[in-house]
Amino acid sequence: VVAPERVDDQLQAALDGLRERASDVYLHLDLDVLDPSVGRVNEYAAEGGLTGEQVARAIAAIGERFRIRAAAVTAYDPTIDTDGKIPEVAFRLMSGIAAAAQARAQVPA
């Protein structure tokens, strides 16, 4: 577990530790990890979340270390996203997941 305020300085080490025990992952991204300044994804979105760039870096770091076998992107309620910001952010993040999964799929375990 890495707290949102520590993701930039602790995520790499946490992933390296996990890599010692696993080579494949299921990546589950709840969009309400995003800070509301990025956009309101649902009623549970809370201040202090991650930026889209931080999530994208996390996805890339996961893809560098693990084979992504499956992924889900969840927790979006369009009735809460009154500014309509989230679809673009979600699309970029899903594209990042697909690219990370594809790149690692070509590397033998």
GROMACS .gro file of C-alpha atoms in nm:
model
  109
    1VAL     CA    1   0.000   0.000   0.000
    2VAL     CA    2   0.131   0.341  -0.098
    3ALA     CA    3  -0.044   0.655   0.028
    4PRO     CA    4  -0.138   0.905  -0.245
    5GLU     CA    5   0.097   1.170  -0.109
    6ARG     CA    6   0.387   0.920  -0.124
    7VAL     CA    7   0.320   0.761  -0.463
    8ASP     CA    8   0.592   0.959  -0.641
    9ASP     CA    9   0.866   0.850  -0.401
   10GLN     CA   10   0.750   0.504  -0.283
   11LEU     CA   11   0.570   0.333  -0.570
   12GLN     CA   12   0.880   0.210  -0.753
   13ALA     CA   13   1.016   0.033  -0.443
   14ALA     CA   14   0.676  -0.116  -0.360
   15LEU     CA   15   0.645  -0.256  -0.712
   16ASP     CA   16   1.000  -0.394  -0.698
   17GLY     CA   17   0.908  -0.574  -0.374
   18LEU     CA   18   0.597  -0.720  -0.532
   19ARG     CA   19   0.800  -0.828  -0.835
   20GLU     CA   20   0.988  -1.067  -0.606
   21ARG     CA   21   0.661  -1.258  -0.553
   22ALA     CA   22   0.472  -1.220  -0.881
   23SER     CA   23   0.535  -1.179  -1.250
   24ASP     CA   24   0.177  -1.135  -1.374
   25VAL     CA   25  -0.092  -0.896  -1.251
   26TYR     CA   26  -0.456  -0.807  -1.280
   27LEU     CA   27  -0.464  -0.428  -1.291
   28HIS     CA   28  -0.776  -0.281  -1.133
   29LEU     CA   29  -0.807   0.097  -1.162
   30ASP     CA   30  -1.085   0.267  -0.967
   31LEU     CA   31  -1.107   0.609  -1.126
   32ASP     CA   32  -1.200   0.765  -0.793
   33VAL     CA   33  -0.830   0.746  -0.705
   34LEU     CA   34  -0.810   1.065  -0.913
   35ASP     CA   35  -0.819   1.394  -0.731
   36PRO     CA   36  -1.146   1.582  -0.792
   37SER     CA   37  -0.945   1.863  -0.954
   38VAL     CA   38  -0.893   1.620  -1.244
   39GLY     CA   39  -1.269   1.562  -1.259
   40ARG     CA   40  -1.545   1.416  -1.043
   41VAL     CA   41  -1.578   1.046  -1.122
   42ASN     CA   42  -1.833   0.957  -0.856
   43GLU     CA   43  -1.971   1.063  -0.520
   44TYR     CA   44  -1.677   0.900  -0.337
   45ALA     CA   45  -1.403   1.107  -0.502
   46ALA     CA   46  -1.200   1.279  -0.229
   47GLU     CA   47  -0.942   1.554  -0.213
   48GLY     CA   48  -0.583   1.436  -0.200
   49GLY     CA   49  -0.611   1.190  -0.486
   50LEU     CA   50  -0.370   1.135  -0.771
   51THR     CA   51  -0.332   1.335  -1.089
   52GLY     CA   52  -0.387   1.169  -1.423
   53GLU     CA   53  -0.013   1.192  -1.485
   54GLN     CA   54   0.065   1.010  -1.159
   55VAL     CA   55  -0.174   0.729  -1.249
   56ALA     CA   56  -0.026   0.708  -1.599
   57ARG     CA   57   0.325   0.680  -1.451
   58ALA     CA   58   0.204   0.409  -1.213
   59ILE     CA   59   0.053   0.214  -1.504
   60ALA     CA   60   0.380   0.242  -1.698
   61ALA     CA   61   0.580   0.130  -1.394
   62ILE     CA   62   0.351  -0.169  -1.348
   63GLY     CA   63   0.386  -0.256  -1.716
   64GLU     CA   64   0.766  -0.239  -1.694
   65ARG     CA   65   0.773  -0.498  -1.416
   66PHE     CA   66   0.475  -0.726  -1.474
   67ARG     CA   67   0.281  -0.894  -1.746
   68ILE     CA   68  -0.068  -0.741  -1.730
   69ARG     CA   69  -0.299  -1.037  -1.783
   70ALA     CA   70  -0.626  -0.848  -1.738
   71ALA     CA   71  -0.742  -0.503  -1.639
   72ALA     CA   72  -1.054  -0.318  -1.533
   73VAL     CA   73  -1.127   0.052  -1.513
   74THR     CA   74  -1.420   0.119  -1.283
   75ALA     CA   75  -1.617   0.350  -1.058
   76TYR     CA   76  -1.727   0.611  -1.312
   77ASP     CA   77  -2.067   0.771  -1.268
   78PRO     CA   78  -2.131   1.011  -1.558
   79THR     CA   79  -2.410   1.186  -1.366
   80ILE     CA   80  -2.146   1.314  -1.120
   81ASP     CA   81  -1.903   1.422  -1.394
   82THR     CA   82  -2.089   1.744  -1.470
   83ASP     CA   83  -1.784   1.895  -1.647
   84GLY     CA   84  -1.742   1.592  -1.872
   85LYS     CA   85  -1.367   1.574  -1.803
   86ILE     CA   86  -1.334   1.209  -1.711
   87PRO     CA   87  -1.393   1.027  -2.044
   88GLU     CA   88  -1.080   1.185  -2.196
   89VAL     CA   89  -0.871   1.108  -1.886
   90ALA     CA   90  -1.007   0.754  -1.866
   91PHE     CA   91  -0.937   0.696  -2.235
   92ARG     CA   92  -0.574   0.808  -2.192
   93LEU     CA   93  -0.531   0.580  -1.891
   94MET     CA   94  -0.693   0.284  -2.067
   95SER     CA   95  -0.467   0.345  -2.367
   96GLY     CA   96  -0.170   0.341  -2.130
   97ILE     CA   97  -0.285   0.010  -1.982
   98ALA     CA   98  -0.323  -0.139  -2.331
   99ALA     CA   99   0.023  -0.016  -2.436
  100ALA     CA  100   0.185  -0.147  -2.118
  101ALA     CA  101   0.013  -0.484  -2.156
  102GLN     CA  102   0.111  -0.511  -2.522
  103ALA     CA  103   0.474  -0.416  -2.467
  104ARG     CA  104   0.524  -0.665  -2.185
  105ALA     CA  105   0.333  -0.939  -2.366
  106GLN     CA  106   0.619  -0.952  -2.618
  107VAL     CA  107   0.878  -1.024  -2.346
  108PRO     CA  108   0.922  -1.387  -2.235
  109ALA     CA  109   0.864  -1.446  -1.861
   0.00000   0.00000   0.00000
